[in-house]
Amino acid sequence: MTEAKIIDSFGRPHTYLRISLTDRCNLRCFYCMPEEGIELMEKPSIMTLEEIIAISKTYVDLGVDTIRLTGGEPLVRKNFEYLVRELTKLNITLKLTTNGILLDKYYDLFEEIGLKKINVSLDSLDKAKNAFITKRDYYDRIMQNIQDGISRGFQIKLNVVLIKGVNEKEIKDFIALTKDKNVVVKFIEFMPFKGNKWDWSKGVSEEEILNEAQRAFGKVDTLENPKHSTSNNYQVEGHKGTFGIISTITNPFCSDCNRIRLTADGKMKNCLFANSETDILGPYRNGESIDQLILDTIQTKKYSRDGMELKMDADQYENNRSMISIGG
Ligand code: SAM
Ligand code: SF4
Ligand code: SF4
């Protein structure tokens, strides 16, 4: 294994890179994509597949051992198959976050190359509500793909963003899925990004989720969190699967953060909430070495939530990007 060299000023080694392949998406989830849309990136400003592969290699040489492909919707990226085949050669753990619509096209490939860890976003088990949240009607296809993925032995995690008045009544239904399916449900606290009309009164906190789980199922066991975990993890006694809570708002997991992000237009972000970005693609295209740039950039990483340690600050998050163009 390559020595971890991307170490921030708090001594945290960064070994986990999340790459956004595109800011395009076949859904319009209201908490992610602003109602008025986003200004889409111009094609020439987006990293080509060869650039993604070469820049990834630099990160891997600096100690990155895990790459998660995200977006936008990563599976709408043209020649996705070629990209993952090339990234697999870097000898890393490759993971994917997707809305699940196109998974059926790729399961055979994923089996072949050993990509096993797939996070699928699914915010409601109700077809009509799903259409309300995503503004599109792909529910049946997504459900079928999730079911097939579980049957084929993929490690499927369901990402569920909870929003009051929308889907918070489904907490117990999602946890019920873990009864006899080997699936992990990750509840995510609603987070603020540019244009998503965030207001914490719409959010559902870790405490509320846990209380609801205990009310519905009685005994809930607390599991040991793996190193660098971004969630507190639980299991209802007797259930096959588990659930976790990503409590970025009420109880952020920053102390052990090992994550860096690369946007589709090749900007490095030290944190999901970072306003500042470092252009990696520009210097790469100019033939400059990007190693030192990456190492220098991580030195500017703040300890927690890009400095929003105590509370979310609208001046800051409204100057961030929308989630769809960061890559969650
Ligand atoms: N399109 C893919 C998907 O939906 O899984 C990948 C990109 S999406 C931006 C990644 C994750 O970010 C999804 O699980 C989504 O639910 C989550 N997300 C987007 N906006 C969010 C917000 N405002 N608060 C919390 N999670 C959010
Ligand atoms: Fe698209 Fe994912 Fe954002 Fe939904 S959460 S709009 S699927 S990028
Ligand atoms: Fe890391 Fe930022 Fe997420 Fe905290 S909020 S865990 S510092 S990426």
Short mmCIF file of C-alpha atoms and ligand atoms in Angstrom, two decimals:
data_model
loop_
_atom_site.label_atom_id
_atom_site.label_comp_id
_atom_site.label_asym_id
_atom_site.label_seq_id
_atom_site.Cartn_x
_atom_site.Cartn_y
_atom_site.Cartn_z
CA MET A 1 0.00 0.00 0.00
CA THR A 2 1.27 3.50 -0.85
CA GLU A 3 2.12 5.70 2.10
CA ALA A 4 -0.59 8.29 2.83
CA LYS A 5 0.93 11.68 1.96
CA ILE A 6 -2.13 13.92 1.78
CA ILE A 7 -2.07 14.94 5.43
CA ASP A 8 -3.79 18.08 6.69
CA SER A 9 -2.59 20.46 9.39
CA PHE A 10 -4.50 18.41 12.00
CA GLY A 11 -2.53 15.29 11.09
CA ARG A 12 -5.43 13.59 9.30
CA PRO A 13 -4.36 11.40 6.37
CA HIS A 14 -6.72 11.73 3.40
CA THR A 15 -7.11 8.44 1.59
CA TYR A 16 -10.65 8.66 0.25
CA LEU A 17 -11.40 10.60 -2.92
CA ARG A 18 -14.92 11.23 -4.17
CA ILE A 19 -15.04 12.14 -7.84
CA SER A 20 -18.04 13.75 -9.47
CA LEU A 21 -18.24 12.47 -13.04
CA THR A 22 -20.86 14.94 -14.19
CA ASP A 23 -23.26 17.63 -13.02
CA ARG A 24 -26.01 16.12 -15.21
CA CYS A 25 -28.72 13.97 -13.70
CA ASN A 26 -31.84 12.11 -14.77
CA LEU A 27 -33.65 13.11 -11.55
CA ARG A 28 -34.42 16.49 -9.97
CA CYS A 29 -34.51 15.81 -6.22
CA PHE A 30 -35.73 19.07 -4.72
CA TYR A 31 -33.23 19.11 -1.83
CA CYS A 32 -30.29 18.70 -4.23
CA MET A 33 -31.16 20.47 -7.47
CA PRO A 34 -32.40 24.07 -7.03
CA GLU A 35 -35.86 24.70 -8.45
CA GLU A 36 -34.50 27.18 -10.98
CA GLY A 37 -31.96 24.59 -12.16
CA ILE A 38 -28.21 25.09 -12.19
CA GLU A 39 -25.90 26.60 -14.70
CA LEU A 40 -24.54 23.44 -16.29
CA MET A 41 -20.82 23.14 -16.77
CA GLU A 42 -19.60 23.78 -20.30
CA LYS A 43 -18.38 20.57 -21.88
CA PRO A 44 -14.75 21.66 -22.40
CA SER A 45 -14.48 22.52 -18.71
CA ILE A 46 -15.39 18.95 -17.67
CA MET A 47 -12.59 16.47 -17.11
CA THR A 48 -12.27 13.98 -19.95
CA LEU A 49 -12.12 10.31 -19.02
CA GLU A 50 -8.38 10.27 -19.68
CA GLU A 51 -7.96 13.27 -17.39
CA ILE A 52 -10.00 11.61 -14.64
CA ILE A 53 -7.83 8.51 -14.91
CA ALA A 54 -4.54 10.44 -14.88
CA ILE A 55 -5.54 12.75 -12.02
CA SER A 56 -6.86 9.78 -10.04
CA LYS A 57 -3.52 8.08 -10.52
CA THR A 58 -1.76 11.09 -8.98
CA TYR A 59 -4.04 10.93 -5.95
CA VAL A 60 -3.42 7.18 -5.66
CA ASP A 61 0.34 7.77 -5.82
CA LEU A 62 -0.17 10.17 -2.91
CA GLY A 63 -1.89 7.47 -0.84
CA VAL A 64 -5.55 7.49 -1.85
CA ASP A 65 -6.82 3.92 -1.57
CA THR A 66 -10.55 4.40 -2.10
CA ILE A 67 -12.38 6.24 -4.87
CA ARG A 68 -16.12 6.80 -4.89
CA LEU A 69 -17.74 7.79 -8.17
CA THR A 70 -20.63 10.18 -7.80
CA GLY A 71 -22.24 13.17 -9.47
CA GLY A 72 -24.83 14.39 -10.60
CA GLU A 73 -25.68 10.91 -11.73
CA PRO A 74 -22.42 9.06 -12.45
CA LEU A 75 -24.10 6.38 -14.58
CA VAL A 76 -25.19 8.93 -17.21
CA ARG A 77 -21.55 9.69 -18.00
CA LYS A 78 -20.67 8.48 -21.50
CA ASN A 79 -18.23 5.56 -21.67
CA PHE A 80 -18.63 4.91 -17.97
CA GLU A 81 -17.60 1.28 -18.55
CA TYR A 82 -14.23 2.27 -20.00
CA LEU A 83 -13.62 4.60 -17.05
CA VAL A 84 -14.31 2.04 -14.34
CA ARG A 85 -12.24 -0.60 -16.10
CA GLU A 86 -9.30 1.79 -16.15
CA LEU A 87 -9.79 2.92 -12.55
CA THR A 88 -9.89 -0.71 -11.41
CA LYS A 89 -6.32 -1.04 -12.67
CA LEU A 90 -5.22 1.50 -10.03
CA ASN A 91 -5.63 -1.19 -7.38
CA ILE A 92 -8.01 0.74 -5.18
CA THR A 93 -11.40 0.09 -3.65
CA LEU A 94 -13.88 1.53 -6.09
CA LYS A 95 -17.33 2.53 -4.85
CA LEU A 96 -20.35 4.14 -6.40
CA THR A 97 -23.20 6.42 -5.36
CA THR A 98 -26.13 6.39 -7.76
CA ASN A 99 -29.84 7.03 -7.98
CA GLY A 100 -30.18 3.45 -9.22
CA ILE A 101 -32.04 4.07 -12.48
CA LEU A 102 -29.35 2.64 -14.75
CA LEU A 103 -27.88 0.00 -12.47
CA ASP A 104 -29.31 -2.93 -14.45
CA LYS A 105 -26.99 -2.01 -17.35
CA TYR A 106 -23.91 -2.31 -15.18
CA TYR A 107 -24.36 -5.17 -12.70
CA ASP A 108 -22.55 -7.67 -14.95
CA LEU A 109 -19.63 -5.29 -15.35
CA PHE A 110 -19.51 -4.56 -11.61
CA GLU A 111 -19.48 -8.26 -10.85
CA GLU A 112 -16.64 -8.78 -13.31
CA ILE A 113 -14.44 -6.00 -11.95
CA GLY A 114 -15.34 -6.53 -8.28
CA LEU A 115 -17.14 -3.24 -7.62
CA LYS A 116 -19.35 -4.40 -4.78
CA LYS A 117 -20.17 -1.35 -2.69
CA ILE A 118 -23.04 0.63 -4.11
CA ASN A 119 -25.00 3.40 -2.39
CA VAL A 120 -28.41 3.96 -3.91
CA SER A 121 -30.50 7.01 -3.09
CA LEU A 122 -34.08 6.22 -2.26
CA ASP A 123 -36.03 8.69 -0.16
CA SER A 124 -39.44 7.08 -0.13
CA LEU A 125 -40.94 3.63 -0.42
CA ASP A 126 -44.08 5.20 -1.78
CA LYS A 127 -44.23 5.58 -5.57
CA ALA A 128 -46.14 8.86 -5.62
CA LYS A 129 -43.99 10.44 -2.94
CA ASN A 130 -40.89 9.36 -4.78
CA ALA A 131 -42.14 11.11 -7.89
CA PHE A 132 -42.83 14.22 -5.79
CA ILE A 133 -39.28 14.23 -4.41
CA THR A 134 -37.42 13.37 -7.61
CA LYS A 135 -39.82 15.09 -10.07
CA ARG A 136 -39.57 12.00 -12.27
CA ASP A 137 -41.21 8.58 -12.27
CA TYR A 138 -38.55 5.87 -12.18
CA TYR A 139 -39.67 4.26 -8.95
CA ASP A 140 -40.43 0.76 -10.31
CA ARG A 141 -37.13 0.53 -12.14
CA ILE A 142 -35.14 1.74 -9.13
CA MET A 143 -36.88 -0.71 -6.78
CA GLN A 144 -36.30 -3.58 -9.19
CA ASN A 145 -32.63 -2.66 -9.49
CA ILE A 146 -32.21 -2.46 -5.72
CA GLN A 147 -33.86 -5.84 -5.31
CA ASP A 148 -31.68 -7.38 -8.03
CA GLY A 149 -28.54 -5.86 -6.55
CA ILE A 150 -29.28 -7.37 -3.14
CA SER A 151 -30.11 -10.77 -4.67
CA ARG A 152 -26.87 -10.74 -6.63
CA GLY A 153 -24.87 -10.14 -3.48
CA PHE A 154 -23.85 -6.49 -3.95
CA GLN A 155 -23.37 -4.52 -0.73
CA ILE A 156 -26.23 -2.11 -1.18
CA LYS A 157 -26.69 0.88 1.09
CA LEU A 158 -29.82 2.95 0.75
CA ASN A 159 -29.30 6.68 1.25
CA VAL A 160 -32.40 8.34 2.67
CA VAL A 161 -32.48 12.11 3.18
CA LEU A 162 -35.17 12.78 5.78
CA ILE A 163 -37.29 15.90 5.51
CA LYS A 164 -40.17 16.80 7.79
CA GLY A 165 -43.58 16.73 6.21
CA VAL A 166 -42.18 14.64 3.36
CA ASN A 167 -40.83 11.28 4.43
CA GLU A 168 -40.11 11.28 8.18
CA LYS A 169 -43.04 8.94 8.77
CA GLU A 170 -41.22 6.27 6.76
CA ILE A 171 -38.32 5.80 9.19
CA LYS A 172 -39.82 2.58 10.54
CA ASP A 173 -40.66 1.30 7.04
CA PHE A 174 -37.08 1.73 5.93
CA ILE A 175 -35.77 0.03 9.07
CA ALA A 176 -38.27 -2.79 8.48
CA LEU A 177 -36.45 -3.50 5.20
CA THR A 178 -33.42 -4.57 7.25
CA LYS A 179 -35.43 -7.38 8.89
CA ASP A 180 -34.64 -10.09 6.40
CA LYS A 181 -32.58 -8.30 3.78
CA ASN A 182 -28.86 -7.85 4.05
CA VAL A 183 -29.13 -4.14 3.36
CA VAL A 184 -27.87 -1.04 5.13
CA VAL A 185 -30.16 1.97 5.40
CA LYS A 186 -28.36 5.30 5.89
CA PHE A 187 -30.55 8.13 7.08
CA ILE A 188 -29.00 11.49 6.18
CA GLU A 189 -29.73 14.75 7.97
CA PHE A 190 -30.89 17.40 5.49
CA MET A 191 -27.87 19.61 4.63
CA PRO A 192 -27.67 23.16 3.25
CA PHE A 193 -26.24 23.97 -0.16
CA LYS A 194 -26.62 26.81 -2.59
CA GLY A 195 -30.23 27.29 -3.60
CA ASN A 196 -31.79 24.32 -1.79
CA LYS A 197 -33.93 26.42 0.58
CA TRP A 198 -32.47 24.71 3.60
CA ASP A 199 -34.08 25.35 6.92
CA TRP A 200 -33.28 23.09 9.84
CA SER A 201 -36.88 23.16 10.99
CA LYS A 202 -37.44 20.81 8.00
CA GLY A 203 -34.62 18.51 9.13
CA VAL A 204 -34.95 15.33 11.15
CA SER A 205 -32.20 14.92 13.74
CA GLU A 206 -30.26 11.85 14.75
CA GLU A 207 -32.02 11.91 18.11
CA GLU A 208 -35.46 11.97 16.52
CA ILE A 209 -34.56 9.12 14.17
CA LEU A 210 -33.25 6.98 16.99
CA ASN A 211 -36.27 7.69 19.19
CA GLU A 212 -38.56 6.68 16.36
CA ALA A 213 -36.57 3.48 15.78
CA GLN A 214 -36.82 2.57 19.45
CA ARG A 215 -40.53 3.37 19.56
CA ALA A 216 -41.17 1.13 16.57
CA PHE A 217 -38.80 -1.77 17.26
CA GLY A 218 -37.96 -1.76 20.97
CA LYS A 219 -34.37 -2.81 21.44
CA VAL A 220 -31.91 -1.22 19.04
CA ASP A 221 -28.25 -2.22 19.40
CA THR A 222 -25.49 0.31 18.90
CA LEU A 223 -22.81 -1.09 16.60
CA GLU A 224 -19.13 -0.32 16.67
CA ASN A 225 -18.37 2.33 14.06
CA PRO A 226 -15.63 1.44 11.59
CA LYS A 227 -12.70 3.86 11.41
CA HIS A 228 -13.58 7.00 9.41
CA SER A 229 -17.27 6.13 9.59
CA THR A 230 -19.53 9.04 8.73
CA SER A 231 -22.48 7.54 10.55
CA ASN A 232 -23.51 6.10 13.88
CA ASN A 233 -24.63 2.57 13.18
CA TYR A 234 -27.40 0.47 14.69
CA GLN A 235 -29.21 -2.82 14.35
CA VAL A 236 -32.61 -3.90 15.50
CA GLU A 237 -32.21 -7.13 17.43
CA GLY A 238 -32.79 -10.09 15.16
CA HIS A 239 -32.58 -8.09 11.94
CA LYS A 240 -30.26 -9.21 9.18
CA GLY A 241 -29.37 -5.70 7.95
CA THR A 242 -28.39 -2.55 9.82
CA PHE A 243 -29.09 1.17 9.73
CA GLY A 244 -26.97 4.24 10.26
CA ILE A 245 -27.47 7.95 10.75
CA ILE A 246 -25.32 10.54 9.00
CA SER A 247 -25.72 13.39 11.45
CA THR A 248 -23.76 16.10 9.68
CA ILE A 249 -25.89 18.85 11.21
CA THR A 250 -26.42 17.78 14.82
CA ASN A 251 -23.34 15.64 15.43
CA PRO A 252 -20.78 15.92 12.61
CA PHE A 253 -18.12 13.25 12.17
CA CYS A 254 -15.28 15.52 11.20
CA SER A 255 -12.59 14.65 13.72
CA ASP A 256 -11.49 11.62 11.73
CA CYS A 257 -12.31 12.97 8.27
CA ASN A 258 -10.29 11.33 5.48
CA ARG A 259 -12.31 12.63 2.52
CA ILE A 260 -11.49 14.92 -0.36
CA ARG A 261 -13.60 15.76 -3.36
CA LEU A 262 -12.93 16.43 -7.01
CA THR A 263 -15.71 18.14 -8.95
CA ALA A 264 -16.51 17.22 -12.56
CA ASP A 265 -14.67 20.35 -13.69
CA GLY A 266 -11.56 19.29 -11.82
CA LYS A 267 -11.67 21.45 -8.68
CA MET A 268 -10.45 19.95 -5.42
CA LYS A 269 -12.63 20.59 -2.40
CA ASN A 270 -11.30 19.82 1.06
CA CYS A 271 -14.78 19.52 2.52
CA LEU A 272 -18.35 19.14 1.35
CA PHE A 273 -19.03 22.62 2.69
CA ALA A 274 -15.86 24.28 1.44
CA ASN A 275 -16.30 27.58 -0.36
CA SER A 276 -12.75 27.54 -1.56
CA GLU A 277 -11.67 25.22 -4.34
CA THR A 278 -8.34 24.51 -5.97
CA ASP A 279 -8.22 24.13 -9.71
CA ILE A 280 -6.39 20.87 -10.39
CA LEU A 281 -7.53 20.39 -13.99
CA GLY A 282 -6.17 23.74 -15.29
CA PRO A 283 -2.59 23.15 -14.13
CA TYR A 284 -2.84 19.50 -15.27
CA ARG A 285 -3.84 20.67 -18.75
CA ASN A 286 -0.91 23.10 -18.73
CA GLY A 287 1.42 20.19 -18.16
CA GLU A 288 2.30 21.30 -14.63
CA SER A 289 2.86 18.84 -11.80
CA ILE A 290 -0.22 18.68 -9.58
CA ASP A 291 1.26 16.68 -6.69
CA GLN A 292 2.43 19.68 -4.70
CA LEU A 293 -0.79 21.56 -5.45
CA ILE A 294 -2.79 18.73 -3.87
CA LEU A 295 -0.49 18.59 -0.85
CA ASP A 296 -0.67 22.38 -0.42
CA THR A 297 -4.45 22.42 -0.79
CA ILE A 298 -5.01 19.94 2.00
CA GLN A 299 -3.04 22.23 4.32
CA THR A 300 -5.89 24.74 4.10
CA LYS A 301 -8.51 22.23 5.27
CA LYS A 302 -10.41 23.39 8.33
CA TYR A 303 -11.14 21.08 11.22
CA SER A 304 -14.88 20.74 10.80
CA ARG A 305 -17.50 21.66 8.15
CA ASP A 306 -15.11 24.18 6.60
CA GLY A 307 -15.19 26.33 9.70
CA MET A 308 -18.94 26.15 10.37
CA GLU A 309 -18.13 24.42 13.61
CA LEU A 310 -21.01 25.67 15.72
CA LYS A 311 -23.75 26.40 13.26
CA MET A 312 -24.54 26.40 9.59
CA ASP A 313 -23.88 29.86 8.19
CA ALA A 314 -26.07 30.96 5.26
CA ASP A 315 -23.42 33.40 3.97
CA GLN A 316 -21.12 30.45 3.67
CA TYR A 317 -23.31 27.68 2.31
CA GLU A 318 -25.06 29.93 -0.20
CA ASN A 319 -21.59 30.60 -1.60
CA ASN A 320 -20.91 26.91 -1.93
CA ARG A 321 -22.13 25.00 -4.99
CA SER A 322 -25.40 23.12 -5.22
CA MET A 323 -25.01 19.50 -4.12
CA ILE A 324 -25.67 18.24 -7.64
CA SER A 325 -22.49 19.95 -8.85
CA ILE A 326 -20.32 19.05 -5.86
CA GLY A 327 -20.73 15.29 -5.79
CA GLY A 328 -22.09 14.05 -2.49
N1 SAM B 1 -27.12 10.98 -8.13
C1 SAM B 1 -26.50 10.13 -7.19
C2 SAM B 1 -27.44 9.84 -6.03
O1 SAM B 1 -28.46 10.50 -5.90
O2 SAM B 1 -27.11 8.95 -5.26
C3 SAM B 1 -25.17 10.66 -6.66
C4 SAM B 1 -25.06 12.13 -6.35
S1 SAM B 1 -26.08 12.70 -5.00
C5 SAM B 1 -25.62 14.38 -4.94
C6 SAM B 1 -25.26 11.97 -3.61
C7 SAM B 1 -26.03 11.92 -2.33
O3 SAM B 1 -26.20 13.24 -1.84
C8 SAM B 1 -27.42 11.30 -2.44
O4 SAM B 1 -27.55 10.24 -1.53
C9 SAM B 1 -28.33 12.44 -2.06
O5 SAM B 1 -29.47 11.99 -1.40
C10 SAM B 1 -27.43 13.27 -1.17
N2 SAM B 1 -27.88 14.66 -1.02
C11 SAM B 1 -28.12 15.54 -2.01
N3 SAM B 1 -28.54 16.73 -1.50
C12 SAM B 1 -28.54 16.57 -0.16
C13 SAM B 1 -28.87 17.43 0.92
N4 SAM B 1 -29.28 18.66 0.72
N5 SAM B 1 -28.75 16.97 2.18
C14 SAM B 1 -28.33 15.70 2.40
N6 SAM B 1 -28.00 14.84 1.43
C15 SAM B 1 -28.11 15.27 0.16
FE1 SF4 B 2 -29.67 13.69 -9.04
FE2 SF4 B 2 -28.66 12.43 -6.97
FE3 SF4 B 2 -29.16 15.04 -6.82
FE4 SF4 B 2 -31.19 13.37 -6.92
S1 SF4 B 2 -29.66 13.49 -5.29
S2 SF4 B 2 -30.96 15.24 -8.15
S3 SF4 B 2 -30.40 11.77 -8.18
S4 SF4 B 2 -27.67 14.08 -8.12
FE1 SF4 B 3 -15.10 15.97 6.42
FE2 SF4 B 3 -16.23 18.32 5.88
FE3 SF4 B 3 -17.74 16.11 5.96
FE4 SF4 B 3 -16.68 17.14 8.23
S1 SF4 B 3 -18.21 18.07 6.89
S2 SF4 B 3 -16.69 14.98 7.63
S3 SF4 B 3 -14.71 17.93 7.47
S4 SF4 B 3 -16.08 16.56 4.49
#
